[in-house]
mmCIF file of C-alpha atoms and ligand atoms in Angstrom:
data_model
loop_
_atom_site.group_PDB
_atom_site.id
_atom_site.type_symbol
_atom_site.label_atom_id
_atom_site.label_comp_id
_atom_site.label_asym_id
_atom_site.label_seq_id
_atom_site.Cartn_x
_atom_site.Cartn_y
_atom_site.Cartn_z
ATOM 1 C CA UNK Z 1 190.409 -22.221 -103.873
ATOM 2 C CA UNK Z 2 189.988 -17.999 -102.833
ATOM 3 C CA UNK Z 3 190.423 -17.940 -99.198
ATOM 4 C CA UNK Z 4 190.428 -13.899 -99.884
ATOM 5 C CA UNK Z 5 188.619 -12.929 -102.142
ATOM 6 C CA UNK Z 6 191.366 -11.467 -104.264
ATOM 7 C CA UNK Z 7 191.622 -11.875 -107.520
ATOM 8 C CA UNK Z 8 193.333 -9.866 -110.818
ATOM 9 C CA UNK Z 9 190.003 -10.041 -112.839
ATOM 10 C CA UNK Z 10 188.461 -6.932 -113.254
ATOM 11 C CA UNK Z 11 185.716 -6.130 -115.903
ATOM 12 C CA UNK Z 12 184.696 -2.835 -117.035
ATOM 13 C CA UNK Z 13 181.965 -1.539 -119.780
ATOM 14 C CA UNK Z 14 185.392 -1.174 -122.239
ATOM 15 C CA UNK Z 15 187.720 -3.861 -121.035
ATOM 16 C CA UNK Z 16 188.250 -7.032 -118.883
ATOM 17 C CA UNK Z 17 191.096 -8.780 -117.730
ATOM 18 C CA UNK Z 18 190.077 -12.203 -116.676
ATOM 19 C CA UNK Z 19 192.592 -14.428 -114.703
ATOM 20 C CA UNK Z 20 192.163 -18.407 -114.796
ATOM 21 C CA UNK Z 21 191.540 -18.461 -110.910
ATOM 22 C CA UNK Z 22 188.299 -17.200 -112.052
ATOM 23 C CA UNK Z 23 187.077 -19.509 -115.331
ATOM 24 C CA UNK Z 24 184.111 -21.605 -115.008
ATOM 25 C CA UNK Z 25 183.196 -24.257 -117.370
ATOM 26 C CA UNK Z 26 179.828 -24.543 -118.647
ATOM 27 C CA UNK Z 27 178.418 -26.170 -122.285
ATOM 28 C CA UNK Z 28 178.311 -24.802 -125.369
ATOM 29 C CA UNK Z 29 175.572 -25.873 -128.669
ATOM 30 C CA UNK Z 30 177.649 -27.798 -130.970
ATOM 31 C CA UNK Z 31 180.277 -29.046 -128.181
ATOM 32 C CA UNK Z 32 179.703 -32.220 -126.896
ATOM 33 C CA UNK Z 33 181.413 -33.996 -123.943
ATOM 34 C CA UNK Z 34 183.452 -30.669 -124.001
ATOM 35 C CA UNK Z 35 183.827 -28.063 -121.633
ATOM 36 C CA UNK Z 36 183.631 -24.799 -122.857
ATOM 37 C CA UNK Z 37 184.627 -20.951 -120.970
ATOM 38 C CA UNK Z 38 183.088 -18.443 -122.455
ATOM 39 C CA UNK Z 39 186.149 -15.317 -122.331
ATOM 40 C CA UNK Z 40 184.371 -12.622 -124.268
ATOM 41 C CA UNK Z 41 180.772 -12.400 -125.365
ATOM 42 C CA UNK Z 42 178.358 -10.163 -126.478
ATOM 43 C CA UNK Z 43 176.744 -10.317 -122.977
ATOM 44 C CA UNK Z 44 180.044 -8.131 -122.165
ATOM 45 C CA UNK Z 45 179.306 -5.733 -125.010
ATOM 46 C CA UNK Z 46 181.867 -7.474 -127.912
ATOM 47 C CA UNK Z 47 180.612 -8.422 -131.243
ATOM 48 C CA UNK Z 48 181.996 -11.545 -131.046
ATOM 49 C CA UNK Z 49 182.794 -14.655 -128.538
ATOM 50 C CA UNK Z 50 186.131 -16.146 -127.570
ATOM 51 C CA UNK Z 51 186.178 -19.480 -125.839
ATOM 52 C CA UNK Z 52 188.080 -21.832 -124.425
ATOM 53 C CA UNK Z 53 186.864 -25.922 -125.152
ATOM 54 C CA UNK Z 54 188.453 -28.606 -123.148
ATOM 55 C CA UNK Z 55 188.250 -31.521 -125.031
ATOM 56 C CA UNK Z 56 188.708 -35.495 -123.819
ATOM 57 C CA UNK Z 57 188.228 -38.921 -125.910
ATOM 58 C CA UNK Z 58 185.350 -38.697 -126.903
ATOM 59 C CA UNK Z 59 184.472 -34.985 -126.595
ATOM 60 C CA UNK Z 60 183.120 -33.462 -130.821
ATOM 61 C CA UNK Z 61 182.225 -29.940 -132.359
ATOM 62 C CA UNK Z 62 180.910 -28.895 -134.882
ATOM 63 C CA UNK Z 63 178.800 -25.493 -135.707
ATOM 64 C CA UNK Z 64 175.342 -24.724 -134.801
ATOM 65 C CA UNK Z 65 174.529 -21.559 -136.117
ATOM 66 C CA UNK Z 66 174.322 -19.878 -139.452
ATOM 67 C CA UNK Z 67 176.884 -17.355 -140.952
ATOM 68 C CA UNK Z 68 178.840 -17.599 -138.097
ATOM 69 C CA UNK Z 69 182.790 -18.398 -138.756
ATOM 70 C CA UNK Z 70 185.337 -19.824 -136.376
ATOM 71 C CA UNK Z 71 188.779 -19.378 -136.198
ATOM 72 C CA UNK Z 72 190.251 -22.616 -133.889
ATOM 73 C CA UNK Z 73 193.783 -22.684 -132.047
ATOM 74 C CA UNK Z 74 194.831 -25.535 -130.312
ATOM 75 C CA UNK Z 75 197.141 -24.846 -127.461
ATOM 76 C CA UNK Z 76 197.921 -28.346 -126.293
ATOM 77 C CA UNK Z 77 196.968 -31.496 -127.086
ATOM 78 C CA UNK Z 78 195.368 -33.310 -130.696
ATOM 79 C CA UNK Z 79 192.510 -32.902 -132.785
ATOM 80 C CA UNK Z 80 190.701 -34.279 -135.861
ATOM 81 C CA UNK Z 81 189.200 -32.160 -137.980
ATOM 82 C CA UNK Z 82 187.300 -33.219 -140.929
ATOM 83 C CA UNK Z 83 186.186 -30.337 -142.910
ATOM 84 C CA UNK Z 84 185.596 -30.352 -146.861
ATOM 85 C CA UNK Z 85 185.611 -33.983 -147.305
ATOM 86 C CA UNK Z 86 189.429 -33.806 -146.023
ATOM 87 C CA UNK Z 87 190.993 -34.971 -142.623
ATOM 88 C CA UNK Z 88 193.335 -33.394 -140.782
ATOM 89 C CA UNK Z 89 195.123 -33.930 -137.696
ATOM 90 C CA UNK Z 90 195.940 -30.507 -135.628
ATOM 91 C CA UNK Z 91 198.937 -30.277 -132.620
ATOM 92 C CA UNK Z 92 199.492 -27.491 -130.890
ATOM 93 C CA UNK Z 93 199.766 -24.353 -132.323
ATOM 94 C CA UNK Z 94 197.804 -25.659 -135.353
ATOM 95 C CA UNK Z 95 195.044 -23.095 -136.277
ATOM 96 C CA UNK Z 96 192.113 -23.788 -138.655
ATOM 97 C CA UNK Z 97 189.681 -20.741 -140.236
ATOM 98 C CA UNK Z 98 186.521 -22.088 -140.835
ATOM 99 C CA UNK Z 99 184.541 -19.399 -143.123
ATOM 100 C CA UNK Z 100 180.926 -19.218 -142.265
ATOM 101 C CA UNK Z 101 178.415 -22.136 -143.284
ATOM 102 C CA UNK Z 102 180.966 -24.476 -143.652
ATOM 103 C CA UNK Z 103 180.148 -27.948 -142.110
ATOM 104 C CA UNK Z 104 183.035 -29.108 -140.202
ATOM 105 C CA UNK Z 105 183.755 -31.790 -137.268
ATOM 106 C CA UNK Z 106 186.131 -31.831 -134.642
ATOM 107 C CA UNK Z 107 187.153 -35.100 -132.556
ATOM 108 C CA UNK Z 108 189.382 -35.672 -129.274
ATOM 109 C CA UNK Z 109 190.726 -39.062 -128.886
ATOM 110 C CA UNK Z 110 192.804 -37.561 -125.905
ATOM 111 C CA UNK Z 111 192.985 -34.509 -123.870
ATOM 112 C CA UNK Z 112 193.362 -31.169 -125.952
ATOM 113 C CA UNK Z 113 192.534 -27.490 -125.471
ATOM 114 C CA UNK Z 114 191.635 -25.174 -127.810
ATOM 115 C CA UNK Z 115 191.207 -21.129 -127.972
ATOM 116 C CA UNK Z 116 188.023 -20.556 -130.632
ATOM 117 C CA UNK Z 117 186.852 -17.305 -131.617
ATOM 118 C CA UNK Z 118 183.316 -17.209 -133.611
ATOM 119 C CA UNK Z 119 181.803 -14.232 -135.206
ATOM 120 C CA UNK Z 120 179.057 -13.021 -137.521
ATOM 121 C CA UNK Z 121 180.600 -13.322 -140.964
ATOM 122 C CA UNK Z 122 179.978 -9.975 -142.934
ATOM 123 C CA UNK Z 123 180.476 -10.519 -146.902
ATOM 124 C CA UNK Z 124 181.429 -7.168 -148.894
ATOM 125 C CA UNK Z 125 179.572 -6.454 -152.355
ATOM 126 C CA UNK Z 126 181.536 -8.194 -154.778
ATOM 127 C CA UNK Z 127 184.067 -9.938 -152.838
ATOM 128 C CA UNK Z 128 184.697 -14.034 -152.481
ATOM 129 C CA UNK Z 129 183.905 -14.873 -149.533
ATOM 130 C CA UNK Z 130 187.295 -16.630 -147.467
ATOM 131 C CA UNK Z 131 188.147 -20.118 -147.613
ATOM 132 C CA UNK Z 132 189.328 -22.572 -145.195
ATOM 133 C CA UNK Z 133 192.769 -21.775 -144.061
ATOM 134 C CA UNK Z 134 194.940 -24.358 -142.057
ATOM 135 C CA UNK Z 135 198.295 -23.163 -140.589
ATOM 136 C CA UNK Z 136 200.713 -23.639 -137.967
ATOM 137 C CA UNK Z 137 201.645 -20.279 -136.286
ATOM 138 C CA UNK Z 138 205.821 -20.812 -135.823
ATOM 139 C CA UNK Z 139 205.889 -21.503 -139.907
ATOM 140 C CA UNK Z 140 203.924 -18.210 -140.418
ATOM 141 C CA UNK Z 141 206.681 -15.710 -141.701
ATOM 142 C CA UNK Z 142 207.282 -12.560 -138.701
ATOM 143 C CA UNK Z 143 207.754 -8.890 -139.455
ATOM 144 C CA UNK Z 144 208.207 -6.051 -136.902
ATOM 145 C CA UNK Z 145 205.847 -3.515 -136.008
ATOM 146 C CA UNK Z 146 206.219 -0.174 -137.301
ATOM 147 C CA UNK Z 147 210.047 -0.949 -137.709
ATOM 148 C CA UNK Z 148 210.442 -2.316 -134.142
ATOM 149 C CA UNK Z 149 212.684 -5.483 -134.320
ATOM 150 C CA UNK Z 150 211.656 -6.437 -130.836
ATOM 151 C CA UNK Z 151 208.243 -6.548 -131.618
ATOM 152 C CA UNK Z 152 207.112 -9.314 -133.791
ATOM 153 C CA UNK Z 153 203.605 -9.965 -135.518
ATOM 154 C CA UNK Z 154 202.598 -13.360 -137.467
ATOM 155 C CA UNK Z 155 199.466 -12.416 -139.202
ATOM 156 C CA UNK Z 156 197.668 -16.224 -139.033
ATOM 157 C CA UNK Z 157 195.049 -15.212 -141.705
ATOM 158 C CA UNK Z 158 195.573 -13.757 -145.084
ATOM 159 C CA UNK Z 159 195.438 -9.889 -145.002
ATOM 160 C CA UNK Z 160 192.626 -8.922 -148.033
ATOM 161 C CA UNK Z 161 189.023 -7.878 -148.041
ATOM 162 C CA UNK Z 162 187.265 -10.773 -148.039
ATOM 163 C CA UNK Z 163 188.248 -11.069 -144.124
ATOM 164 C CA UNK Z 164 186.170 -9.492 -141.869
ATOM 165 C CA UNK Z 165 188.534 -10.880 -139.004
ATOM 166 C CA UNK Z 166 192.077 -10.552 -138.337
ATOM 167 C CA UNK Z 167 193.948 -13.275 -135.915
ATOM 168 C CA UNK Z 168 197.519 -12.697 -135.168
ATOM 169 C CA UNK Z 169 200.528 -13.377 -132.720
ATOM 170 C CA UNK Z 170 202.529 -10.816 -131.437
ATOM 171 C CA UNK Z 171 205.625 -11.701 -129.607
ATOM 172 C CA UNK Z 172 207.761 -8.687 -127.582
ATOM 173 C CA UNK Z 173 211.530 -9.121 -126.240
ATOM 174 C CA UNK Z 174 212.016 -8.571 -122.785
ATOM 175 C CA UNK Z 175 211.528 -4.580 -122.398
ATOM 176 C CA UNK Z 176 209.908 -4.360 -125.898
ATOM 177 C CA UNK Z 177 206.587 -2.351 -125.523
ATOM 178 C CA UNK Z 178 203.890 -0.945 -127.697
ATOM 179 C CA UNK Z 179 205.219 2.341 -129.490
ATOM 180 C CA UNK Z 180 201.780 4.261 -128.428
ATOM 181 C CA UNK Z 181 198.483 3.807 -126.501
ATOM 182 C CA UNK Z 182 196.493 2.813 -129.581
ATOM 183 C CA UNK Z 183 192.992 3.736 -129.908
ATOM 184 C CA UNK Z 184 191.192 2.266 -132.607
ATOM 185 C CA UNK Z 185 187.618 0.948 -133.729
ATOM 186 C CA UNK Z 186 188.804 -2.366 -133.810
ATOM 187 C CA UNK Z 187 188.189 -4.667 -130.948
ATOM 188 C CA UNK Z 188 190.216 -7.146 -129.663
ATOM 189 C CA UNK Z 189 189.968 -10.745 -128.024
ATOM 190 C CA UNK Z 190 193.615 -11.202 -126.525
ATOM 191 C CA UNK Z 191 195.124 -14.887 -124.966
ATOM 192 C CA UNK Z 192 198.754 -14.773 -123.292
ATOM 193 C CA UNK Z 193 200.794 -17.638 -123.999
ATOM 194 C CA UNK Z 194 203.619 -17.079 -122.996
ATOM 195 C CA UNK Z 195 205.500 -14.453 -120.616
ATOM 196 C CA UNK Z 196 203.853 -11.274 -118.899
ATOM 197 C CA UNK Z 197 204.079 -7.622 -118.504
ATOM 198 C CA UNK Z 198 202.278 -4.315 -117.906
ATOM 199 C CA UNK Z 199 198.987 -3.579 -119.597
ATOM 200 C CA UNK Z 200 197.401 -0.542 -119.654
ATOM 201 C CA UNK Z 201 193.677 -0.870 -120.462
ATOM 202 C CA UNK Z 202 192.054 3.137 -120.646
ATOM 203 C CA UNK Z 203 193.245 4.408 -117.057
ATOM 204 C CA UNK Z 204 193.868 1.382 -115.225
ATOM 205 C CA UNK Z 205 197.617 -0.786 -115.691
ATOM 206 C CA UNK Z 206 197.130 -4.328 -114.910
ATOM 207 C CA UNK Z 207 199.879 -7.213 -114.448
ATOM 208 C CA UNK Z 208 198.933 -9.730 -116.811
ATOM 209 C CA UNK Z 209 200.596 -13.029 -117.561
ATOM 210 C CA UNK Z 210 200.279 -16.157 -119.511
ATOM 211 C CA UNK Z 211 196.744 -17.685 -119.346
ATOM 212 C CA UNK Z 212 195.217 -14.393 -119.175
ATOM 213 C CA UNK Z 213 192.247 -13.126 -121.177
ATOM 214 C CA UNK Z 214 191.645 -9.558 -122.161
ATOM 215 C CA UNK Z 215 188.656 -7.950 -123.669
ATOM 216 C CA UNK Z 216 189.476 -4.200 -125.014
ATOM 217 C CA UNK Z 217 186.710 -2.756 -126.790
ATOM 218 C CA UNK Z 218 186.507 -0.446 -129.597
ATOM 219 C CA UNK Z 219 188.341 2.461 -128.813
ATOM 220 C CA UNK Z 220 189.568 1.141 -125.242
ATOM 221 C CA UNK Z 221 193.125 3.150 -125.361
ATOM 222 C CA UNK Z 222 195.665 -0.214 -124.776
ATOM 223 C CA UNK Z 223 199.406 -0.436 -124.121
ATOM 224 C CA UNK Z 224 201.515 -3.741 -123.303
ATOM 225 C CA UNK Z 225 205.495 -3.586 -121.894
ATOM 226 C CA UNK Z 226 206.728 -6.907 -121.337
ATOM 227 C CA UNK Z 227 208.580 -7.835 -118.251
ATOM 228 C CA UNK Z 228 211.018 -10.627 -117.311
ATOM 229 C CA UNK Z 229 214.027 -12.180 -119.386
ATOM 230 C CA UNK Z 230 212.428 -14.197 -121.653
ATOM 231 C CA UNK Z 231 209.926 -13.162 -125.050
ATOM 232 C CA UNK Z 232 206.447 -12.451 -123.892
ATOM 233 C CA UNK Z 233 203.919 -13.605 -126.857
ATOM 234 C CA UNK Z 234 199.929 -12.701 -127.064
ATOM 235 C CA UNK Z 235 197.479 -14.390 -129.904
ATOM 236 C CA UNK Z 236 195.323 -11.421 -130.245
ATOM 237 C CA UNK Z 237 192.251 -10.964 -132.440
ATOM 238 C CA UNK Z 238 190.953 -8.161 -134.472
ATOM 239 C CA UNK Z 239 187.760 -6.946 -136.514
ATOM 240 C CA UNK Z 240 189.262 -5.409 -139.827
ATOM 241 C CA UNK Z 241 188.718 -4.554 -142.933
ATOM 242 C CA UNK Z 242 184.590 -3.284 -143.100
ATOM 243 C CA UNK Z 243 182.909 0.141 -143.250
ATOM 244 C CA UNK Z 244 181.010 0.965 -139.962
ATOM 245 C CA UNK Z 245 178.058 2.828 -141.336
ATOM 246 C CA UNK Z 246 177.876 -0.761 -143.211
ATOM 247 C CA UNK Z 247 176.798 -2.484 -139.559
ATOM 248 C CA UNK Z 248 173.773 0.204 -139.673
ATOM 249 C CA UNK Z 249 172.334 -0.643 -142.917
HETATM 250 O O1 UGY S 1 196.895 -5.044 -133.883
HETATM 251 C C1 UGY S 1 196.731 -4.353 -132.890
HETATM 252 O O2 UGY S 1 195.866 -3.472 -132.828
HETATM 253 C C2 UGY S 1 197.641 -4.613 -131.693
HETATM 254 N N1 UGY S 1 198.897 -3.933 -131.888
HETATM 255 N N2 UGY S 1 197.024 -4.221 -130.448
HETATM 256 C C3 UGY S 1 197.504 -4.632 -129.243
HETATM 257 O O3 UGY S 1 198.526 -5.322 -129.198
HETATM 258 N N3 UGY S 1 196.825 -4.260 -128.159
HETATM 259 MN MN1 MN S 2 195.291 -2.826 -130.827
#
């Protein structure tokens, strides 16, 4: 309960930081018995939505809308998934990419949460379109950024053209920080799991930790120094790998 008022959310036309003191649950098409937080959506400008689905016995998803694909993390809990004719079973920090028109079918038989991100699937001239990609993020192999050894990234989807999407992990040493303020086209859809720092999102620096959310639009200039003794570690998502005149034809 806010018996102040205060809070660390803030949201802007080309970021947000949204703090879990200030999530409401609501329902989602497709999620049933589930309660679902919409993070990031194209109400806020993005191109694509992040939630978060809180699932209980009982509680089933499956997609509602065409040539829209899902990527699915589950941070705590179990899952069934039946996609393809297959079952599988995912734990935490199990992932699932779910390319666009594919039927699929989650069930909870117990509590679990899970981070989804859905987006518009754009197919390239000539390309396969992706197929379904199951992983589990601590078996994904880690390289530094731009030579940085205390910066690691786990890229969770394969990295070729027939993604439109890029989901990854980055996970900093205490002190490690970003080596510039990027600013790029890509937007991002960000999750803390672990740890906490200093982000700078265009002119504002925000103290973020784990459970926070953070929007950065295209071109939103972003740094992140992590604080404390212990690894901080972000999933973050990305739009890669497509032309931008493309979007206009
Ligand atoms: O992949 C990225 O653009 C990533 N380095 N951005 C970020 O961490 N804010
Ligand atoms: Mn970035």
């Amino acid at each position: 309960m806010s018996l102040t008022g205060f809070t660390r959310t803030r949201v802007t036309p080309d970021h947000a930081l949204l703090t879990p003191d200030t999530f409401v649950r609501s329902s989602l098409p497709g999620w049933s018995q589930a309660a679902c937080i919409v993070h990031i959506s194209p109400e806020m400008g993005a191109r694509f939505m992040m939630y978060t689905v809180e699932m209980q016995s009982g509680s089933t998803g499956q997609m509602s809308l065409l040539d829209i694909q899902r990527f699915a993390y589950v941070l705590e809990g179990e899952v069934a998934l039946e996609v393809g004719g297959a079952r599988h079973t995912l734990w935490a920090n199990n992932y699932v990419y779910l390319p666009a028109n594919t039927p699929h079918h989650f069930a909870a038989a117990s509590g679990c949460r899970m981070v989804v991100f859905d987006k518009p699937y754009q197919a390239l001239a000539g390309m396969d379109v992706p197929q379904v990609v199951l992983g589990h993020e601590p078996d994904t192999p880690s390289s530094p950024l731009m030579g940085d050894e205390a910066l690691q990234v786990r890229l969770l989807l394969p990295d070729n053209f027939s993604f439109d999407m890029a989901v990854n992990t980055m996970t900093f040493a205490p002190g490690a920080h970003l080596s510039l303020v990027e600013t790029h086209v890509m937007e991002h859809g960000l999750l803390f799991l672990q740890g906490g720092g200093v982000y700078r999102l265009g002119d504002h620096w925000y103290t973020v930790q784990a459970g926070d959310v953070i929007w950065m639009a295209s071109y939103c200039p972003q740094w992140f120094g992590a604080l404390g003794k212990t690894p901080s570690k972000y999933l973050i998502y990305k739009d890669v790998n497509r032309h931008s005149l493309e979007l206009l034809s």
